[in-house]
């Protein structure tokens, strides 16, 4: 390393062409996974109040979104359902319905644009009347009983055409149970993207109103991770890889980039970060107030995920960012 004045680092920043040459991180539409919310509403699209620019879409609109993703070079869509409250119960039975909203949306998207990968959330919270990701008994979320249901939900989603199962529930042992069931059913090519290090976070607030999850009794701290922990994230990831995950995720995104870096360095597996609803809402709210340049901050945050070591980002910004990247 040479020091000043032999080295003047401003030389490699002095013109756009040299900045292009020395850039270490490149963001492309292929790095983006578009998170969408689907619903059975009569309206094709409904705005989500806390997430300006994001909508709930019906199944026909989801099919259009799949074509849009293909045209923008976005490799995959992750789908989250807004379920009619009348269909919810204590154990999230509707999650297993082969003709349920998610299954119909997956079929429509695969028909419209088979080239686009479809990722399904494996979790019960959109379907339970208590808003938790598992079956509850006397206020306790039951691990193994929940895993049995998650396995059934996974198989139903794969039957509908889903390419990637993304368990977001944080029950112990669910990746192994799902992987075994897939092997037994002959679904040897189904990918698993594990929400391996998922934290009990306040950043999920706008999502819960977007999918209309039931008012949560208590909190999710007995299954989602403590934001104060980092070594524990590595143990979670190690277990999920051992159990059969192809790809792992860290969630939320920006406040957890240190976890992304540690996971990528320790395991070298495909590692994704989820820029969650609250992160999206904060950027959009500040932009709408004229306090930040929203587009610029959007692109900056997405680049930072990659710089930290993420192979890609799940984000509500995907189509907006891909449009800018394609210009
Ligand atoms: C639920 C789930 C959540 C999100 C994705 N899947 C919320 C939660 O765990 O309470 C959050 C997504 C977001 O905030 O954008 N299994």
Tab-separated table of C-alpha atoms and ligand atoms in Angstrom:
chain	number	residue	atom	x	y	z
A	1	UNK	CA	0.000	0.000	0.000
A	2	UNK	CA	1.459	3.328	-1.047
A	3	UNK	CA	0.558	6.474	0.825
A	4	UNK	CA	-0.060	10.092	-0.179
A	5	UNK	CA	1.032	11.617	-2.440
A	6	UNK	CA	2.124	8.471	-4.338
A	7	UNK	CA	-1.461	7.345	-3.962
A	8	UNK	CA	-4.288	9.804	-4.478
A	9	UNK	CA	-7.479	7.737	-4.336
A	10	UNK	CA	-9.403	10.626	-5.883
A	11	UNK	CA	-7.673	9.831	-9.189
A	12	UNK	CA	-9.837	6.714	-9.648
A	13	UNK	CA	-12.948	8.743	-8.811
A	14	UNK	CA	-12.262	11.669	-11.077
A	15	UNK	CA	-14.383	10.793	-14.167
A	16	UNK	CA	-17.390	8.568	-14.866
A	17	UNK	CA	-15.349	6.258	-17.142
A	18	UNK	CA	-12.764	5.494	-14.463
A	19	UNK	CA	-15.452	5.074	-11.826
A	20	UNK	CA	-17.081	2.548	-14.183
A	21	UNK	CA	-13.765	0.690	-14.506
A	22	UNK	CA	-13.007	0.422	-10.787
A	23	UNK	CA	-16.548	-0.347	-9.592
A	24	UNK	CA	-16.482	-3.492	-7.427
A	25	UNK	CA	-20.182	-4.308	-7.277
A	26	UNK	CA	-22.649	-4.500	-10.143
A	27	UNK	CA	-26.395	-4.580	-9.673
A	28	UNK	CA	-28.492	-6.112	-12.453
A	29	UNK	CA	-32.176	-7.093	-12.715
A	30	UNK	CA	-30.986	-10.706	-12.253
A	31	UNK	CA	-30.213	-9.832	-8.625
A	32	UNK	CA	-33.831	-9.021	-7.833
A	33	UNK	CA	-36.664	-11.160	-6.521
A	34	UNK	CA	-39.976	-9.333	-6.758
A	35	UNK	CA	-42.168	-9.720	-3.672
A	36	UNK	CA	-45.874	-9.412	-4.506
A	37	UNK	CA	-49.103	-9.616	-2.517
A	38	UNK	CA	-52.078	-11.387	-4.079
A	39	UNK	CA	-55.730	-11.268	-3.058
A	40	UNK	CA	-59.149	-12.484	-4.169
A	41	UNK	CA	-60.617	-9.023	-4.247
A	42	UNK	CA	-62.978	-8.004	-7.068
A	43	UNK	CA	-60.734	-5.034	-7.808
A	44	UNK	CA	-57.736	-6.024	-9.942
A	45	UNK	CA	-55.453	-3.920	-7.776
A	46	UNK	CA	-55.802	-2.297	-4.357
A	47	UNK	CA	-53.237	0.125	-2.963
A	48	UNK	CA	-51.459	-0.806	0.276
A	49	UNK	CA	-51.685	2.252	2.528
A	50	UNK	CA	-48.367	1.924	4.343
A	51	UNK	CA	-46.486	0.939	1.181
A	52	UNK	CA	-47.040	3.653	-1.451
A	53	UNK	CA	-46.434	2.278	-4.959
A	54	UNK	CA	-47.174	-1.311	-3.856
A	55	UNK	CA	-50.519	-2.988	-4.480
A	56	UNK	CA	-52.440	-6.126	-3.672
A	57	UNK	CA	-53.216	-7.804	-6.997
A	58	UNK	CA	-55.775	-10.385	-7.994
A	59	UNK	CA	-54.809	-13.584	-9.813
A	60	UNK	CA	-55.158	-12.094	-13.311
A	61	UNK	CA	-52.893	-9.192	-12.330
A	62	UNK	CA	-50.381	-11.636	-10.837
A	63	UNK	CA	-50.181	-13.333	-14.239
A	64	UNK	CA	-49.452	-9.921	-15.782
A	65	UNK	CA	-46.786	-9.318	-13.141
A	66	UNK	CA	-45.096	-12.585	-14.137
A	67	UNK	CA	-44.906	-11.409	-17.764
A	68	UNK	CA	-43.617	-8.039	-16.607
A	69	UNK	CA	-40.908	-9.738	-14.524
A	70	UNK	CA	-39.853	-11.802	-17.536
A	71	UNK	CA	-39.701	-8.708	-19.758
A	72	UNK	CA	-37.645	-6.812	-17.162
A	73	UNK	CA	-35.172	-9.671	-16.612
A	74	UNK	CA	-36.315	-10.316	-13.029
A	75	UNK	CA	-35.660	-14.050	-12.492
A	76	UNK	CA	-38.228	-14.798	-9.794
A	77	UNK	CA	-41.344	-13.654	-7.956
A	78	UNK	CA	-42.129	-14.392	-4.299
A	79	UNK	CA	-45.847	-14.498	-3.612
A	80	UNK	CA	-47.645	-13.621	-0.361
A	81	UNK	CA	-51.409	-13.974	0.106
A	82	UNK	CA	-54.078	-11.675	1.544
A	83	UNK	CA	-56.642	-14.203	2.790
A	84	UNK	CA	-60.351	-13.568	3.372
A	85	UNK	CA	-60.752	-13.404	7.199
A	86	UNK	CA	-63.728	-15.791	6.943
A	87	UNK	CA	-61.334	-18.544	5.781
A	88	UNK	CA	-59.002	-18.279	8.786
A	89	UNK	CA	-58.914	-20.664	11.745
A	90	UNK	CA	-56.633	-21.725	14.590
A	91	UNK	CA	-54.445	-24.048	12.533
A	92	UNK	CA	-54.484	-22.231	9.185
A	93	UNK	CA	-56.359	-25.024	7.382
A	94	UNK	CA	-56.846	-22.866	4.280
A	95	UNK	CA	-53.072	-23.036	3.688
A	96	UNK	CA	-53.559	-26.639	2.516
A	97	UNK	CA	-56.451	-25.986	0.103
A	98	UNK	CA	-55.319	-27.148	-3.357
A	99	UNK	CA	-57.623	-24.522	-4.910
A	100	UNK	CA	-56.590	-21.783	-2.483
A	101	UNK	CA	-55.476	-18.317	-3.546
A	102	UNK	CA	-51.727	-19.061	-3.589
A	103	UNK	CA	-52.160	-22.232	-5.645
A	104	UNK	CA	-54.334	-20.425	-8.226
A	105	UNK	CA	-51.901	-17.512	-8.411
A	106	UNK	CA	-48.950	-19.889	-8.918
A	107	UNK	CA	-50.748	-21.723	-11.748
A	108	UNK	CA	-51.714	-18.448	-13.448
A	109	UNK	CA	-48.169	-17.067	-13.215
A	110	UNK	CA	-46.545	-20.276	-14.480
A	111	UNK	CA	-49.015	-20.353	-17.404
A	112	UNK	CA	-48.334	-16.695	-18.231
A	113	UNK	CA	-44.543	-16.782	-17.969
A	114	UNK	CA	-43.091	-20.243	-17.334
A	115	UNK	CA	-39.555	-18.798	-17.513
A	116	UNK	CA	-40.055	-16.906	-14.247
A	117	UNK	CA	-39.287	-18.789	-11.020
A	118	UNK	CA	-42.127	-18.782	-8.507
A	119	UNK	CA	-41.276	-18.747	-4.816
A	120	UNK	CA	-43.941	-19.575	-2.224
A	121	UNK	CA	-43.801	-18.609	1.412
A	122	UNK	CA	-44.272	-21.657	3.611
A	123	UNK	CA	-45.910	-20.365	6.788
A	124	UNK	CA	-49.320	-20.355	8.382
A	125	UNK	CA	-49.646	-16.745	9.533
A	126	UNK	CA	-51.706	-15.440	6.572
A	127	UNK	CA	-54.187	-18.249	7.298
A	128	UNK	CA	-54.448	-18.327	11.113
A	129	UNK	CA	-57.012	-16.371	13.117
A	130	UNK	CA	-54.363	-15.534	15.747
A	131	UNK	CA	-51.761	-14.295	13.252
A	132	UNK	CA	-49.008	-16.682	14.366
A	133	UNK	CA	-46.903	-18.867	12.066
A	134	UNK	CA	-47.802	-22.034	13.919
A	135	UNK	CA	-50.438	-23.988	15.750
A	136	UNK	CA	-51.051	-22.594	19.225
A	137	UNK	CA	-51.954	-24.477	22.393
A	138	UNK	CA	-52.474	-22.550	25.640
A	139	UNK	CA	-50.526	-19.636	24.207
A	140	UNK	CA	-47.566	-21.814	23.140
A	141	UNK	CA	-46.620	-22.260	19.470
A	142	UNK	CA	-46.203	-26.009	18.934
A	143	UNK	CA	-43.115	-26.806	16.887
A	144	UNK	CA	-43.592	-30.358	15.633
A	145	UNK	CA	-47.347	-30.118	15.019
A	146	UNK	CA	-46.670	-26.985	12.974
A	147	UNK	CA	-43.939	-28.691	10.954
A	148	UNK	CA	-46.429	-31.438	9.965
A	149	UNK	CA	-48.734	-28.781	8.512
A	150	UNK	CA	-45.862	-26.952	6.791
A	151	UNK	CA	-44.910	-30.194	5.034
A	152	UNK	CA	-48.473	-30.557	3.736
A	153	UNK	CA	-48.579	-26.902	2.681
A	154	UNK	CA	-45.271	-27.354	0.841
A	155	UNK	CA	-46.489	-30.384	-1.098
A	156	UNK	CA	-49.681	-28.573	-2.098
A	157	UNK	CA	-47.679	-25.579	-3.335
A	158	UNK	CA	-45.339	-27.814	-5.348
A	159	UNK	CA	-48.344	-29.614	-6.894
A	160	UNK	CA	-49.596	-26.183	-8.000
A	161	UNK	CA	-46.324	-25.547	-9.843
A	162	UNK	CA	-44.213	-23.617	-7.341
A	163	UNK	CA	-40.471	-23.820	-8.103
A	164	UNK	CA	-39.025	-22.709	-4.777
A	165	UNK	CA	-40.360	-23.301	-1.273
A	166	UNK	CA	-39.417	-20.569	1.158
A	167	UNK	CA	-40.229	-21.541	4.741
A	168	UNK	CA	-40.514	-18.298	6.717
A	169	UNK	CA	-41.884	-19.701	9.961
A	170	UNK	CA	-38.668	-20.395	11.962
A	171	UNK	CA	-39.854	-23.735	13.404
A	172	UNK	CA	-36.961	-26.086	14.187
A	173	UNK	CA	-36.473	-29.023	11.830
A	174	UNK	CA	-38.854	-27.863	9.129
A	175	UNK	CA	-36.284	-27.813	6.320
A	176	UNK	CA	-35.363	-31.473	6.888
A	177	UNK	CA	-38.993	-32.531	7.140
A	178	UNK	CA	-39.908	-30.703	3.927
A	179	UNK	CA	-36.839	-32.014	2.068
A	180	UNK	CA	-37.666	-35.632	3.078
A	181	UNK	CA	-41.276	-35.255	1.989
A	182	UNK	CA	-40.185	-33.804	-1.369
A	183	UNK	CA	-37.786	-36.695	-1.974
A	184	UNK	CA	-40.442	-39.252	-1.027
A	185	UNK	CA	-42.960	-37.655	-3.385
A	186	UNK	CA	-40.449	-37.611	-6.240
A	187	UNK	CA	-40.115	-33.816	-6.263
A	188	UNK	CA	-36.343	-34.037	-6.402
A	189	UNK	CA	-35.854	-30.743	-8.277
A	190	UNK	CA	-37.826	-28.443	-6.001
A	191	UNK	CA	-35.590	-25.780	-4.497
A	192	UNK	CA	-35.715	-24.671	-0.874
A	193	UNK	CA	-34.857	-21.079	-0.002
A	194	UNK	CA	-34.809	-21.098	3.764
A	195	UNK	CA	-35.612	-18.020	5.804
A	196	UNK	CA	-32.708	-19.245	7.906
A	197	UNK	CA	-31.883	-16.162	9.953
A	198	UNK	CA	-35.177	-14.400	10.442
A	199	UNK	CA	-35.407	-11.913	13.261
A	200	UNK	CA	-38.363	-10.852	15.438
A	201	UNK	CA	-38.514	-7.403	13.876
A	202	UNK	CA	-40.601	-4.278	14.000
A	203	UNK	CA	-39.849	-3.790	10.316
A	204	UNK	CA	-42.603	-6.244	9.289
A	205	UNK	CA	-45.425	-3.867	10.328
A	206	UNK	CA	-46.615	-2.724	6.879
A	207	UNK	CA	-46.543	-6.320	5.549
A	208	UNK	CA	-48.952	-7.490	8.209
A	209	UNK	CA	-51.465	-4.859	7.119
A	210	UNK	CA	-50.756	-5.609	3.428
A	211	UNK	CA	-51.693	-9.290	3.833
A	212	UNK	CA	-54.376	-8.467	6.421
A	213	UNK	CA	-52.917	-10.813	9.021
A	214	UNK	CA	-55.038	-11.218	12.097
A	215	UNK	CA	-54.209	-8.990	15.050
A	216	UNK	CA	-51.278	-10.794	16.602
A	217	UNK	CA	-51.773	-12.260	20.075
A	218	UNK	CA	-48.436	-11.595	21.775
A	219	UNK	CA	-45.296	-11.544	19.663
A	220	UNK	CA	-43.140	-13.925	17.617
A	221	UNK	CA	-40.109	-13.922	19.915
A	222	UNK	CA	-40.378	-17.626	20.814
A	223	UNK	CA	-39.593	-18.596	17.222
A	224	UNK	CA	-38.053	-15.613	15.380
A	225	UNK	CA	-34.534	-14.567	16.399
A	226	UNK	CA	-33.454	-11.893	18.848
A	227	UNK	CA	-32.095	-8.876	16.875
A	228	UNK	CA	-29.169	-8.800	19.312
A	229	UNK	CA	-27.790	-12.175	18.129
A	230	UNK	CA	-25.295	-12.972	15.392
A	231	UNK	CA	-23.556	-16.302	16.244
A	232	UNK	CA	-27.003	-17.844	16.543
A	233	UNK	CA	-27.686	-16.873	12.914
A	234	UNK	CA	-24.730	-18.987	11.815
A	235	UNK	CA	-26.104	-21.973	13.759
A	236	UNK	CA	-29.522	-21.509	12.124
A	237	UNK	CA	-27.951	-21.366	8.669
A	238	UNK	CA	-25.706	-24.387	9.335
A	239	UNK	CA	-28.705	-26.464	10.394
A	240	UNK	CA	-30.813	-25.451	7.393
A	241	UNK	CA	-28.028	-26.285	4.928
A	242	UNK	CA	-27.492	-29.628	6.657
A	243	UNK	CA	-31.242	-30.308	6.426
A	244	UNK	CA	-31.400	-29.651	2.691
A	245	UNK	CA	-31.764	-25.926	1.940
A	246	UNK	CA	-30.358	-24.881	-1.463
A	247	UNK	CA	-30.308	-21.187	-0.615
A	248	UNK	CA	-30.556	-19.207	2.594
A	249	UNK	CA	-31.995	-15.854	3.508
A	250	UNK	CA	-31.357	-13.158	6.084
A	251	UNK	CA	-34.332	-11.024	7.072
A	252	UNK	CA	-34.832	-8.061	7.529
A	253	UNK	CA	-32.249	-6.597	5.172
A	254	UNK	CA	-30.401	-3.346	5.654
A	255	UNK	CA	-30.046	-3.366	9.471
A	256	UNK	CA	-28.734	-6.952	9.208
A	257	UNK	CA	-26.026	-6.623	6.534
A	258	UNK	CA	-23.404	-7.790	9.030
A	259	UNK	CA	-25.287	-11.089	9.232
A	260	UNK	CA	-25.382	-11.347	5.429
A	261	UNK	CA	-21.613	-10.900	5.296
A	262	UNK	CA	-20.924	-13.445	8.039
A	263	UNK	CA	-23.237	-16.034	6.474
A	264	UNK	CA	-21.762	-15.600	3.001
A	265	UNK	CA	-18.198	-15.774	4.289
A	266	UNK	CA	-18.805	-18.759	6.565
A	267	UNK	CA	-20.810	-20.961	4.188
A	268	UNK	CA	-20.388	-19.684	0.629
A	269	UNK	CA	-23.902	-20.796	-0.263
A	270	UNK	CA	-26.377	-18.729	-2.319
A	271	UNK	CA	-27.393	-16.068	0.199
A	272	UNK	CA	-30.298	-13.628	-0.142
A	273	UNK	CA	-31.499	-10.688	1.876
A	274	UNK	CA	-35.114	-9.549	2.252
A	275	UNK	CA	-35.603	-5.784	2.102
A	276	UNK	CA	-38.826	-5.964	4.082
A	277	UNK	CA	-41.974	-3.883	4.079
A	278	UNK	CA	-40.862	-1.465	6.811
A	279	UNK	CA	-37.622	-0.715	4.979
A	280	UNK	CA	-39.621	-0.021	1.810
A	281	UNK	CA	-42.125	2.138	3.715
A	282	UNK	CA	-39.383	4.240	5.342
A	283	UNK	CA	-37.739	5.024	2.018
A	284	UNK	CA	-41.046	5.820	0.319
A	285	UNK	CA	-42.299	7.997	3.186
A	286	UNK	CA	-39.137	10.088	3.272
A	287	UNK	CA	-39.149	10.362	-0.526
A	288	UNK	CA	-42.791	11.472	-0.571
A	289	UNK	CA	-41.956	14.189	1.917
A	290	UNK	CA	-39.133	15.377	-0.294
A	291	UNK	CA	-36.585	14.539	2.436
A	292	UNK	CA	-34.565	12.092	0.335
A	293	UNK	CA	-34.249	11.262	-3.344
A	294	UNK	CA	-36.229	7.992	-3.281
A	295	UNK	CA	-34.914	6.551	-6.531
A	296	UNK	CA	-31.340	7.236	-5.579
A	297	UNK	CA	-31.732	5.708	-2.110
A	298	UNK	CA	-33.517	2.668	-3.589
A	299	UNK	CA	-30.598	1.981	-5.956
A	300	UNK	CA	-28.035	2.682	-3.254
A	301	UNK	CA	-29.617	0.239	-0.787
A	302	UNK	CA	-29.887	-2.520	-3.410
A	303	UNK	CA	-26.228	-2.076	-4.338
A	304	UNK	CA	-25.251	-2.201	-0.649
A	305	UNK	CA	-26.920	-5.604	-0.260
A	306	UNK	CA	-24.704	-6.960	-3.014
A	307	UNK	CA	-21.594	-5.265	-1.657
A	308	UNK	CA	-22.267	-6.955	1.705
A	309	UNK	CA	-22.227	-10.353	-0.005
A	310	UNK	CA	-25.849	-11.061	-0.918
A	311	UNK	CA	-26.394	-12.938	-4.182
A	312	UNK	CA	-29.742	-11.224	-4.553
A	313	UNK	CA	-32.436	-9.206	-2.809
A	314	UNK	CA	-36.114	-9.851	-2.213
A	315	UNK	CA	-37.669	-6.428	-2.644
A	316	UNK	CA	-40.926	-4.623	-3.361
A	317	UNK	CA	-38.789	-2.231	-5.442
A	318	UNK	CA	-37.869	-4.951	-7.986
A	319	UNK	CA	-39.830	-3.687	-11.019
A	320	UNK	CA	-38.940	-0.034	-10.353
A	321	UNK	CA	-35.249	-0.833	-9.959
A	322	UNK	CA	-35.212	-3.200	-12.968
A	323	UNK	CA	-36.765	-0.478	-15.108
A	324	UNK	CA	-33.996	1.938	-14.174
A	325	UNK	CA	-31.316	-0.731	-14.706
A	326	UNK	CA	-32.724	-1.515	-18.145
A	327	UNK	CA	-32.581	2.090	-19.367
B	1	LIG	C1	-44.586	-14.475	7.770
B	1	LIG	C2	-43.834	-13.489	6.963
B	1	LIG	C3	-43.592	-12.178	7.357
B	1	LIG	C4	-42.932	-11.564	6.286
B	1	LIG	C5	-42.773	-12.520	5.283
B	1	LIG	N1	-43.336	-13.716	5.719
B	1	LIG	C6	-43.985	-11.449	8.582
B	1	LIG	C7	-43.767	-12.032	9.900
B	1	LIG	O1	-42.937	-12.920	10.091
B	1	LIG	O2	-44.447	-11.614	10.825
B	1	LIG	C8	-42.502	-10.133	6.280
B	1	LIG	C9	-42.354	-9.495	4.945
B	1	LIG	C10	-42.210	-8.013	4.979
B	1	LIG	O3	-42.267	-7.352	6.034
B	1	LIG	O4	-42.040	-7.464	3.889
B	1	LIG	N2	-44.235	-15.749	7.822
